Amino acid sequence: MKPLFLRGPSVTLRMILLVVASIVLMTVDHRWNHLQVVRNTLSHLLYPLQYTIDLPVRFYYWADEIFTTHDNLIEENRALKARQLENRVQLQKLDIVERENERLRLLLSATPKTREKVLISEIIGVDVDPFRQLFIINKGTSDGIYVGQPVIDAHGVIGQILYANALTSTVMLLTDASHAIPVQVDRTGLRSVAFGTGHNDQLDLKHIPQNTDIVVGDMLITSGLGGRFPNNYPVAIVTAVEKVAGETFAHVRAAPLALLDQTREVLVVWNDEQTQDEAQAEESESTEAVDDAQ
Amino acid sequence: MRSDFRMGLITIIAAFILAMVPLPDWAENLRPDWVALVLIYWAMALPSRIGVTSAWLAGLMLDVTHGAILGQHAIGLVIIIYVVHLQHQRLRVASLLQQALFILILLLFKQLLVLWVDGIVGRSTDAWLYFIPGLVGAMLWPWVYIILRDLRRQFIYRAM
């Protein structure tokens, strides 16, 4: 027979213990990022579910590839070849400019520019928190991905790795409300920090004095300060500059260049200089810096 | 593993799938907290099997799926499942409407906890949107209740 009254006090006790455990977990997770093991283990359990949910999307892409006609393929091939030719012509010029740049840097005895390594990864089609700007990609620590690594697409910076698990990682878009990225105005060299707003088409530039030379249409590129994002990647275009008389700072808004809600493939970038250990040592510092800035 | 517990586990996994299935942008903010709804049902129907500990574990999983701080959803789920556990005998005899109202309060309370933690960490966004999933969840409660109840009955008859 089932007991009529379930073990009353023990349930209360368990509830209190679990609430305390949750508070401890939250504190540890937020302050020191030491719970990667727990997160990793749980994500292993979740991976089959995520994979299953993503299957229809995969199937769609697969079927799309299978059922394309011969003519379509030939046409696409031609278009791609033409584009490759164009790109190669432009690359020739770029090569010369880059060598010249290196020579000049040597003359100035500045540090030579580094080249970056990239890895293509696919977005897994599962929804994360609707109130945050996050998504999941199908590469993880087993591919060498680490927390804080920059993520870009063909048009600009997308964001950075928030959590790296063994098989998947969570990417935080640069429009997330807790994200900030150091940028530079391409035209004038003015440095600033672009804060995410929680809306996927808007970034805020803070602490820009009223008399600064910044206009709508200015391109923002990564400044490389902070050491997390490599420099000179396009980030956003300034969409609004409001200068209210009597206020110290101008309100500057920008729209990210990366197609944040349309891409399926993204590129994860390795900075050549930055070894993984350095990155991990920096990690805690710069997350705190972002938190402080908020 | 007892069969009713296995039943609970399967429905909770289904709830996780529903929580992660991609939705169009306009519907994303309306998505109810499926995991909480299913856990509330089982805490009411099988309090000796599924209780605060299961809620805590499910909450941790939910934190991983949401990319939230570990414990953020877990704490909310533990507290509301505890309340359901205390009230499960009264809830069972209440009408569906009364149950839905009670669950509305629980879901809103859980969202409030999540919002508080977000606020403490410094990433609050449009606060009012946070409460819409609670409303949708309460509206869907009668269906969740009836579907899970029928599933459970059919399963138990078959087992016997």
Coordinates of C-alpha atoms in Angstrom, one line a residue:
Chain A
M1 CA 0.0 0.0 0.0
K2 CA 1.2 3.5 -0.8
P3 CA 1.7 5.7 2.3
L4 CA -1.0 8.3 2.6
F5 CA 1.4 11.0 3.7
L6 CA 4.7 11.2 1.9
R7 CA 7.8 11.8 4.0
G8 CA 7.1 15.4 4.7
P9 CA 10.1 16.8 6.5
S10 CA 12.6 15.0 4.3
V11 CA 11.1 16.6 1.2
T12 CA 11.4 20.0 2.8
L13 CA 15.0 19.3 3.8
R14 CA 15.8 18.1 0.3
M15 CA 14.3 21.2 -1.2
I16 CA 16.4 23.4 1.0
L17 CA 19.5 21.5 0.2
L18 CA 18.9 21.7 -3.5
V19 CA 18.2 25.4 -3.4
V20 CA 21.4 26.0 -1.5
A21 CA 23.2 23.7 -4.0
S22 CA 21.8 25.8 -6.9
I23 CA 22.9 29.0 -5.3
V24 CA 26.4 27.6 -4.8
L25 CA 26.5 26.4 -8.4
M26 CA 25.4 29.7 -9.7
T27 CA 28.0 31.6 -7.7
V28 CA 30.8 29.2 -8.7
D29 CA 29.7 29.2 -12.4
H30 CA 29.5 32.9 -12.6
R31 CA 32.6 33.9 -10.7
W32 CA 35.1 31.3 -11.6
N33 CA 33.9 29.3 -14.6
H34 CA 35.1 26.1 -13.0
L35 CA 32.0 24.0 -13.9
Q36 CA 33.0 23.2 -17.5
V37 CA 33.2 19.5 -16.5
V38 CA 29.6 19.4 -15.3
R39 CA 28.4 21.4 -18.4
N40 CA 30.4 19.1 -20.6
T41 CA 28.9 15.9 -19.1
L42 CA 25.3 17.2 -19.3
S43 CA 25.9 18.3 -22.9
H44 CA 26.9 14.8 -23.8
L45 CA 23.4 13.7 -22.7
L46 CA 21.8 16.5 -24.7
Y47 CA 23.8 15.9 -27.9
P48 CA 21.5 13.0 -29.2
L49 CA 18.5 15.2 -28.7
Q50 CA 20.0 18.2 -30.5
Y51 CA 21.1 15.9 -33.3
T52 CA 17.6 14.5 -33.6
I53 CA 16.0 17.9 -33.7
D54 CA 18.5 19.1 -36.3
L55 CA 17.8 16.0 -38.5
P56 CA 15.0 17.5 -40.6
V57 CA 17.1 20.5 -41.4
R58 CA 20.0 18.3 -42.4
F59 CA 17.7 16.2 -44.4
Y60 CA 16.4 19.3 -46.2
Y61 CA 20.0 20.3 -47.2
W62 CA 20.8 16.8 -48.2
A63 CA 17.7 16.4 -50.4
D64 CA 18.4 19.8 -51.8
E65 CA 21.8 18.6 -52.9
I66 CA 20.6 15.2 -54.2
F67 CA 17.8 16.7 -56.3
T68 CA 19.6 19.5 -58.0
T69 CA 19.6 19.1 -61.7
H70 CA 22.6 18.7 -63.9
D71 CA 22.0 22.1 -65.5
N72 CA 21.8 23.8 -62.1
L73 CA 25.1 22.3 -61.1
I74 CA 26.8 23.4 -64.3
E75 CA 25.4 26.9 -64.0
E76 CA 26.5 27.1 -60.4
N77 CA 29.9 25.8 -61.3
R78 CA 30.4 28.4 -64.0
A79 CA 29.3 31.2 -61.6
L80 CA 31.7 30.0 -59.0
K81 CA 34.6 29.7 -61.4
A82 CA 34.0 33.3 -62.6
R83 CA 33.9 34.5 -59.0
Q84 CA 37.1 32.6 -58.2
L85 CA 38.9 34.2 -61.1
E86 CA 37.8 37.7 -59.9
N87 CA 39.0 36.8 -56.4
R88 CA 42.3 35.6 -57.6
V89 CA 42.9 38.8 -59.5
Q90 CA 42.2 40.7 -56.4
L91 CA 44.4 38.4 -54.3
Q92 CA 47.4 39.0 -56.5
K93 CA 47.2 42.7 -55.7
L94 CA 46.6 41.9 -52.0
D95 CA 49.7 39.6 -52.0
I96 CA 51.9 42.5 -53.3
V97 CA 50.4 44.9 -50.8
E98 CA 50.9 42.5 -48.0
R99 CA 54.6 41.9 -48.8
E100 CA 55.1 45.6 -49.1
N101 CA 53.4 46.0 -45.7
E102 CA 55.7 43.4 -44.2
R103 CA 58.8 45.2 -45.5
L104 CA 57.6 48.5 -44.2
R105 CA 56.9 47.0 -40.8
L106 CA 60.4 45.5 -40.8
L107 CA 61.8 48.9 -41.5
L108 CA 59.8 50.3 -38.7
S109 CA 60.9 47.3 -36.6
A110 CA 57.2 46.7 -35.8
T111 CA 56.0 43.2 -35.1
P112 CA 55.0 41.3 -38.2
K113 CA 51.4 40.7 -38.8
T114 CA 50.1 37.3 -37.9
R115 CA 47.9 35.1 -40.1
E116 CA 44.9 33.4 -38.7
K117 CA 43.8 29.8 -39.0
V118 CA 40.0 29.2 -39.5
L119 CA 37.7 26.2 -39.2
I120 CA 34.3 26.0 -40.9
S121 CA 31.5 24.7 -38.6
E122 CA 27.8 24.3 -39.0
I123 CA 25.1 25.8 -36.8
I124 CA 22.9 23.1 -35.2
G125 CA 19.3 24.1 -35.7
V126 CA 18.1 24.1 -32.1
D127 CA 16.6 27.1 -30.2
V128 CA 18.5 28.3 -27.2
D129 CA 17.2 31.0 -24.8
P130 CA 14.8 33.3 -26.7
F131 CA 15.9 36.2 -24.5
R132 CA 19.5 35.8 -25.3
Q133 CA 21.5 35.9 -28.6
L134 CA 23.1 32.4 -28.6
F135 CA 23.4 29.5 -31.0
I136 CA 25.1 26.1 -31.0
I137 CA 27.7 24.9 -33.5
N138 CA 28.8 21.4 -34.3
K139 CA 32.4 21.7 -33.3
G140 CA 33.8 21.5 -29.8
T141 CA 37.0 21.1 -27.7
S142 CA 37.7 17.8 -29.7
D143 CA 38.4 20.1 -32.7
G144 CA 40.5 22.4 -30.6
I145 CA 37.9 25.1 -29.9
Y146 CA 38.3 27.1 -26.7
V147 CA 36.2 29.5 -24.7
G148 CA 36.4 33.1 -26.0
Q149 CA 37.4 32.2 -29.5
P150 CA 36.2 34.6 -32.2
V151 CA 33.5 33.5 -34.7
I152 CA 33.0 35.2 -38.0
D153 CA 31.2 34.7 -41.3
A154 CA 31.9 36.0 -44.8
H155 CA 30.6 39.5 -44.0
G156 CA 31.9 40.2 -40.5
V157 CA 32.3 39.2 -36.9
I158 CA 29.5 37.1 -35.5
G159 CA 30.5 36.7 -31.9
Q160 CA 32.6 34.5 -29.7
I161 CA 32.5 31.0 -28.1
L162 CA 30.7 31.2 -24.7
Y163 CA 30.9 27.5 -23.7
A164 CA 33.0 24.8 -25.4
N165 CA 31.9 21.2 -24.9
A166 CA 33.5 18.2 -26.4
L167 CA 31.2 17.9 -29.5
T168 CA 29.4 21.2 -29.6
S169 CA 29.9 24.7 -28.4
T170 CA 27.6 27.7 -27.7
V171 CA 28.3 30.9 -29.5
M172 CA 27.4 34.3 -28.1
L173 CA 26.4 36.8 -30.8
L174 CA 28.0 40.2 -30.5
T175 CA 24.4 41.6 -30.1
D176 CA 23.8 39.6 -26.8
A177 CA 23.1 42.0 -24.0
S178 CA 26.2 40.8 -22.1
H179 CA 28.6 41.1 -25.0
A180 CA 31.0 43.9 -25.7
I181 CA 33.6 44.1 -28.5
P182 CA 36.5 46.7 -28.9
V183 CA 36.1 48.4 -32.2
Q184 CA 37.7 51.2 -34.3
V185 CA 36.1 53.5 -36.8
D186 CA 37.8 52.6 -40.1
R187 CA 37.7 56.1 -41.5
T188 CA 39.2 58.0 -38.5
G189 CA 40.8 55.4 -36.3
L190 CA 38.6 56.4 -33.3
R191 CA 38.5 53.5 -30.8
S192 CA 35.4 52.5 -28.9
V193 CA 33.6 49.6 -27.5
A194 CA 30.4 48.2 -29.1
F195 CA 27.9 46.8 -26.6
G196 CA 25.2 44.3 -27.5
T197 CA 21.6 45.3 -26.9
G198 CA 19.7 42.0 -27.0
H199 CA 18.3 42.9 -30.4
N200 CA 20.0 41.2 -33.3
D201 CA 20.2 44.3 -35.5
Q202 CA 21.6 46.8 -33.1
L203 CA 24.8 47.6 -31.2
D204 CA 25.4 50.6 -29.0
L205 CA 28.7 52.6 -28.9
K206 CA 29.1 54.1 -25.5
H207 CA 31.3 57.0 -24.2
I208 CA 31.7 58.8 -27.5
P209 CA 32.1 62.6 -26.8
Q210 CA 29.7 65.0 -28.5
N211 CA 32.4 66.6 -30.7
T212 CA 33.8 63.3 -32.1
D213 CA 33.9 62.9 -35.9
I214 CA 31.6 60.0 -36.5
V215 CA 28.8 59.9 -39.1
V216 CA 26.2 57.5 -40.3
G217 CA 27.7 55.0 -42.7
D218 CA 31.1 54.7 -40.9
M219 CA 32.4 51.2 -40.9
L220 CA 33.5 49.7 -37.6
I221 CA 36.3 47.2 -37.5
T222 CA 37.8 45.2 -34.7
S223 CA 40.6 47.1 -33.0
G224 CA 42.4 44.0 -31.7
L225 CA 42.6 45.6 -28.2
G226 CA 41.9 43.2 -25.4
G227 CA 43.6 40.4 -27.4
R228 CA 40.4 38.4 -28.0
F229 CA 39.4 39.4 -31.5
P230 CA 42.1 39.7 -34.2
N231 CA 42.2 43.2 -35.6
N232 CA 40.8 44.6 -38.9
Y233 CA 37.7 42.4 -39.2
P234 CA 34.6 44.3 -40.2
V235 CA 32.0 44.4 -37.4
A236 CA 29.2 46.9 -38.1
I237 CA 28.0 50.0 -39.9
V238 CA 27.0 53.1 -37.9
T239 CA 23.2 53.6 -38.4
A240 CA 22.4 56.5 -36.1
V241 CA 24.3 59.3 -34.4
E242 CA 22.2 61.4 -32.0
K243 CA 23.8 64.4 -30.3
V244 CA 21.6 65.8 -27.6
A245 CA 22.6 69.2 -26.4
G246 CA 23.6 69.2 -22.7
E247 CA 24.6 65.6 -22.6
T248 CA 28.3 64.5 -22.3
F249 CA 28.2 61.7 -24.8
A250 CA 26.6 61.1 -28.1
H251 CA 24.2 58.2 -28.7
V252 CA 25.7 56.1 -31.5
R253 CA 24.0 53.0 -32.8
A254 CA 25.4 50.5 -35.4
A255 CA 24.0 47.5 -37.3
P256 CA 26.2 44.3 -37.4
L257 CA 27.5 43.4 -40.9
A258 CA 27.4 39.6 -40.4
L259 CA 24.2 38.0 -41.4
L260 CA 23.4 36.9 -37.9
D261 CA 20.1 35.2 -38.6
Q262 CA 20.7 33.8 -42.1
T263 CA 24.0 31.9 -42.0
R264 CA 24.3 28.2 -41.5
E265 CA 28.0 28.0 -41.8
V266 CA 30.4 30.0 -39.6
L267 CA 34.1 30.3 -39.3
V268 CA 35.9 29.9 -36.0
V269 CA 39.2 31.8 -36.0
W270 CA 42.6 30.9 -34.3
N271 CA 44.9 33.8 -33.6
D272 CA 48.4 32.4 -34.6
E273 CA 50.2 34.2 -31.8
Q274 CA 47.8 33.3 -29.1
T275 CA 48.4 29.8 -27.8
Q276 CA 45.6 28.0 -26.1
D277 CA 47.1 28.4 -22.6
E278 CA 47.4 32.1 -22.9
A279 CA 43.8 32.3 -24.1
Q280 CA 42.7 30.4 -21.0
A281 CA 44.7 32.5 -18.7
E282 CA 43.2 35.6 -20.2
E283 CA 39.8 34.3 -20.3
S284 CA 38.8 34.9 -16.7
E285 CA 40.2 38.4 -16.8
S286 CA 38.4 39.6 -19.9
T287 CA 35.1 38.2 -18.9
E288 CA 35.4 40.2 -15.7
A289 CA 36.3 43.2 -17.7
V290 CA 33.2 42.8 -19.8
D291 CA 31.1 42.4 -16.6
D292 CA 32.7 45.5 -15.1
A293 CA 32.0 47.5 -18.2
Q294 CA 28.3 46.6 -17.9
Chain B
M1 CA 13.4 1.0 -13.1
R2 CA 9.7 1.1 -12.5
S3 CA 7.4 1.5 -15.5
D4 CA 5.7 4.7 -14.3
F5 CA 9.1 6.3 -13.6
R6 CA 10.2 5.3 -17.1
M7 CA 7.0 6.8 -18.5
G8 CA 7.8 10.1 -16.6
L9 CA 11.3 10.1 -18.0
I10 CA 10.1 9.6 -21.6
T11 CA 7.7 12.5 -21.4
I12 CA 10.3 14.7 -19.8
I13 CA 12.7 14.0 -22.7
A14 CA 9.8 14.8 -25.1
A15 CA 9.4 18.1 -23.2
F16 CA 13.1 18.9 -23.7
I17 CA 12.8 18.2 -27.5
L18 CA 9.8 20.6 -27.6
A19 CA 11.9 23.2 -25.7
M20 CA 14.7 23.1 -28.3
V21 CA 12.8 22.7 -31.6
P22 CA 13.4 25.7 -33.7
L23 CA 10.5 28.1 -34.0
P24 CA 10.0 31.2 -36.2
D25 CA 11.0 34.4 -34.5
W26 CA 7.6 35.6 -33.6
A27 CA 6.7 32.4 -31.8
E28 CA 10.0 32.1 -30.0
N29 CA 8.9 34.4 -27.2
L30 CA 5.6 32.5 -26.8
R31 CA 7.1 29.1 -26.2
P32 CA 5.9 27.7 -22.9
D33 CA 8.2 26.1 -20.4
W34 CA 7.4 22.5 -21.4
V35 CA 9.8 20.9 -19.0
A36 CA 8.2 22.7 -16.0
L37 CA 4.6 21.8 -17.2
V38 CA 5.5 18.1 -17.5
L39 CA 7.3 18.1 -14.2
I40 CA 4.4 19.7 -12.5
Y41 CA 2.1 17.0 -13.8
W42 CA 4.3 14.2 -12.6
A43 CA 4.9 15.8 -9.2
M44 CA 1.1 15.9 -8.9
A45 CA 0.4 12.4 -10.2
L46 CA 3.4 10.5 -8.9
P47 CA 4.8 12.5 -6.0
S48 CA 6.6 9.4 -4.6
R49 CA 8.5 9.0 -7.9
I50 CA 9.2 12.4 -9.4
G51 CA 9.9 15.2 -7.0
V52 CA 12.4 17.9 -6.2
T53 CA 15.5 15.9 -7.0
S54 CA 14.3 15.1 -10.5
A55 CA 13.2 18.7 -10.9
W56 CA 16.7 19.8 -9.9
L57 CA 18.4 17.5 -12.4
A58 CA 16.0 18.5 -15.2
G59 CA 16.7 22.2 -14.2
L60 CA 20.4 21.7 -14.7
M61 CA 19.8 20.2 -18.1
L62 CA 17.6 23.1 -18.9
D63 CA 20.4 25.5 -17.9
V64 CA 22.8 23.7 -20.4
T65 CA 20.2 23.9 -23.2
H66 CA 19.6 27.6 -22.5
G67 CA 23.3 28.5 -22.1
A68 CA 22.3 29.9 -18.8
I69 CA 24.3 30.0 -15.5
L70 CA 24.2 26.5 -14.0
G71 CA 21.5 26.5 -11.4
Q72 CA 19.4 29.4 -12.7
H73 CA 16.5 27.3 -13.9
A74 CA 17.2 24.5 -11.4
I75 CA 16.5 26.7 -8.4
G76 CA 13.1 27.8 -9.9
L77 CA 12.0 24.3 -10.8
V78 CA 13.0 23.0 -7.3
I79 CA 10.9 25.6 -5.6
I80 CA 7.8 25.2 -7.7
I81 CA 7.9 21.4 -7.7
Y82 CA 8.2 21.6 -3.9
V83 CA 5.0 23.7 -3.8
V84 CA 3.2 21.3 -6.1
H85 CA 4.4 18.4 -3.9
L86 CA 3.0 20.0 -0.8
Q87 CA -0.3 20.7 -2.5
H88 CA -0.6 17.7 -4.7
Q89 CA -3.6 16.2 -3.0
R90 CA -5.6 19.5 -3.2
L91 CA -4.5 20.0 -6.8
R92 CA -5.7 16.6 -7.9
V93 CA -9.3 17.3 -6.9
A94 CA -9.3 20.9 -8.2
S95 CA -10.9 21.8 -11.5
L96 CA -8.8 22.3 -14.6
L97 CA -9.4 26.0 -14.4
Q98 CA -8.3 26.2 -10.8
Q99 CA -5.2 24.1 -11.6
A100 CA -4.4 26.4 -14.5
L101 CA -4.6 29.5 -12.3
F102 CA -2.4 27.9 -9.7
I103 CA 0.1 26.9 -12.3
L104 CA 0.1 30.4 -13.8
I105 CA 1.3 31.7 -10.5
L106 CA 4.0 29.0 -10.2
L107 CA 5.3 29.6 -13.8
L108 CA 5.3 33.4 -13.3
F109 CA 7.2 32.9 -10.0
K110 CA 9.8 30.8 -11.8
Q111 CA 10.3 33.3 -14.5
L112 CA 10.7 36.0 -11.9
L113 CA 13.5 34.0 -10.3
V114 CA 15.2 33.6 -13.7
L115 CA 14.8 37.3 -14.3
W116 CA 16.3 38.1 -10.9
V117 CA 19.4 36.0 -11.5
D118 CA 19.7 37.7 -15.0
G119 CA 19.5 41.0 -13.2
I120 CA 22.1 40.2 -10.7
V121 CA 24.5 39.0 -13.4
G122 CA 23.7 42.2 -15.3
R123 CA 22.0 41.1 -18.5
S124 CA 18.4 42.1 -18.1
T125 CA 16.5 42.8 -21.4
D126 CA 12.8 43.4 -22.0
A127 CA 11.4 42.3 -18.7
W128 CA 7.7 42.1 -19.7
L129 CA 8.3 39.6 -22.4
Y130 CA 9.6 37.2 -19.8
F131 CA 6.1 36.6 -18.4
I132 CA 4.5 35.7 -21.7
P133 CA 5.7 32.0 -21.7
G134 CA 4.1 31.7 -18.2
L135 CA 0.7 32.8 -19.6
V136 CA 0.9 30.5 -22.6
G137 CA 1.9 27.7 -20.3
A138 CA -1.1 28.1 -18.1
M139 CA -3.4 28.3 -21.1
L140 CA -2.0 25.0 -22.4
W141 CA -2.2 23.3 -19.1
P142 CA -5.6 21.6 -19.6
W143 CA -4.3 19.9 -22.8
V144 CA -1.0 18.9 -21.1
Y145 CA -2.9 17.5 -18.2
I146 CA -5.4 15.5 -20.2
I147 CA -2.7 14.1 -22.6
L148 CA -0.4 13.0 -19.8
R149 CA -3.2 11.6 -17.8
D150 CA -4.5 9.5 -20.7
L151 CA -1.0 8.4 -21.5
R152 CA -0.4 7.3 -17.9
R153 CA -3.8 5.5 -17.6
Q154 CA -3.3 3.6 -20.9
F155 CA 0.2 2.7 -19.9
I156 CA -0.8 1.4 -16.5
Y157 CA -3.7 -0.7 -17.8
R158 CA -1.4 -2.2 -20.4
A159 CA 1.2 -3.0 -17.7
M160 CA -1.4 -4.9 -15.7

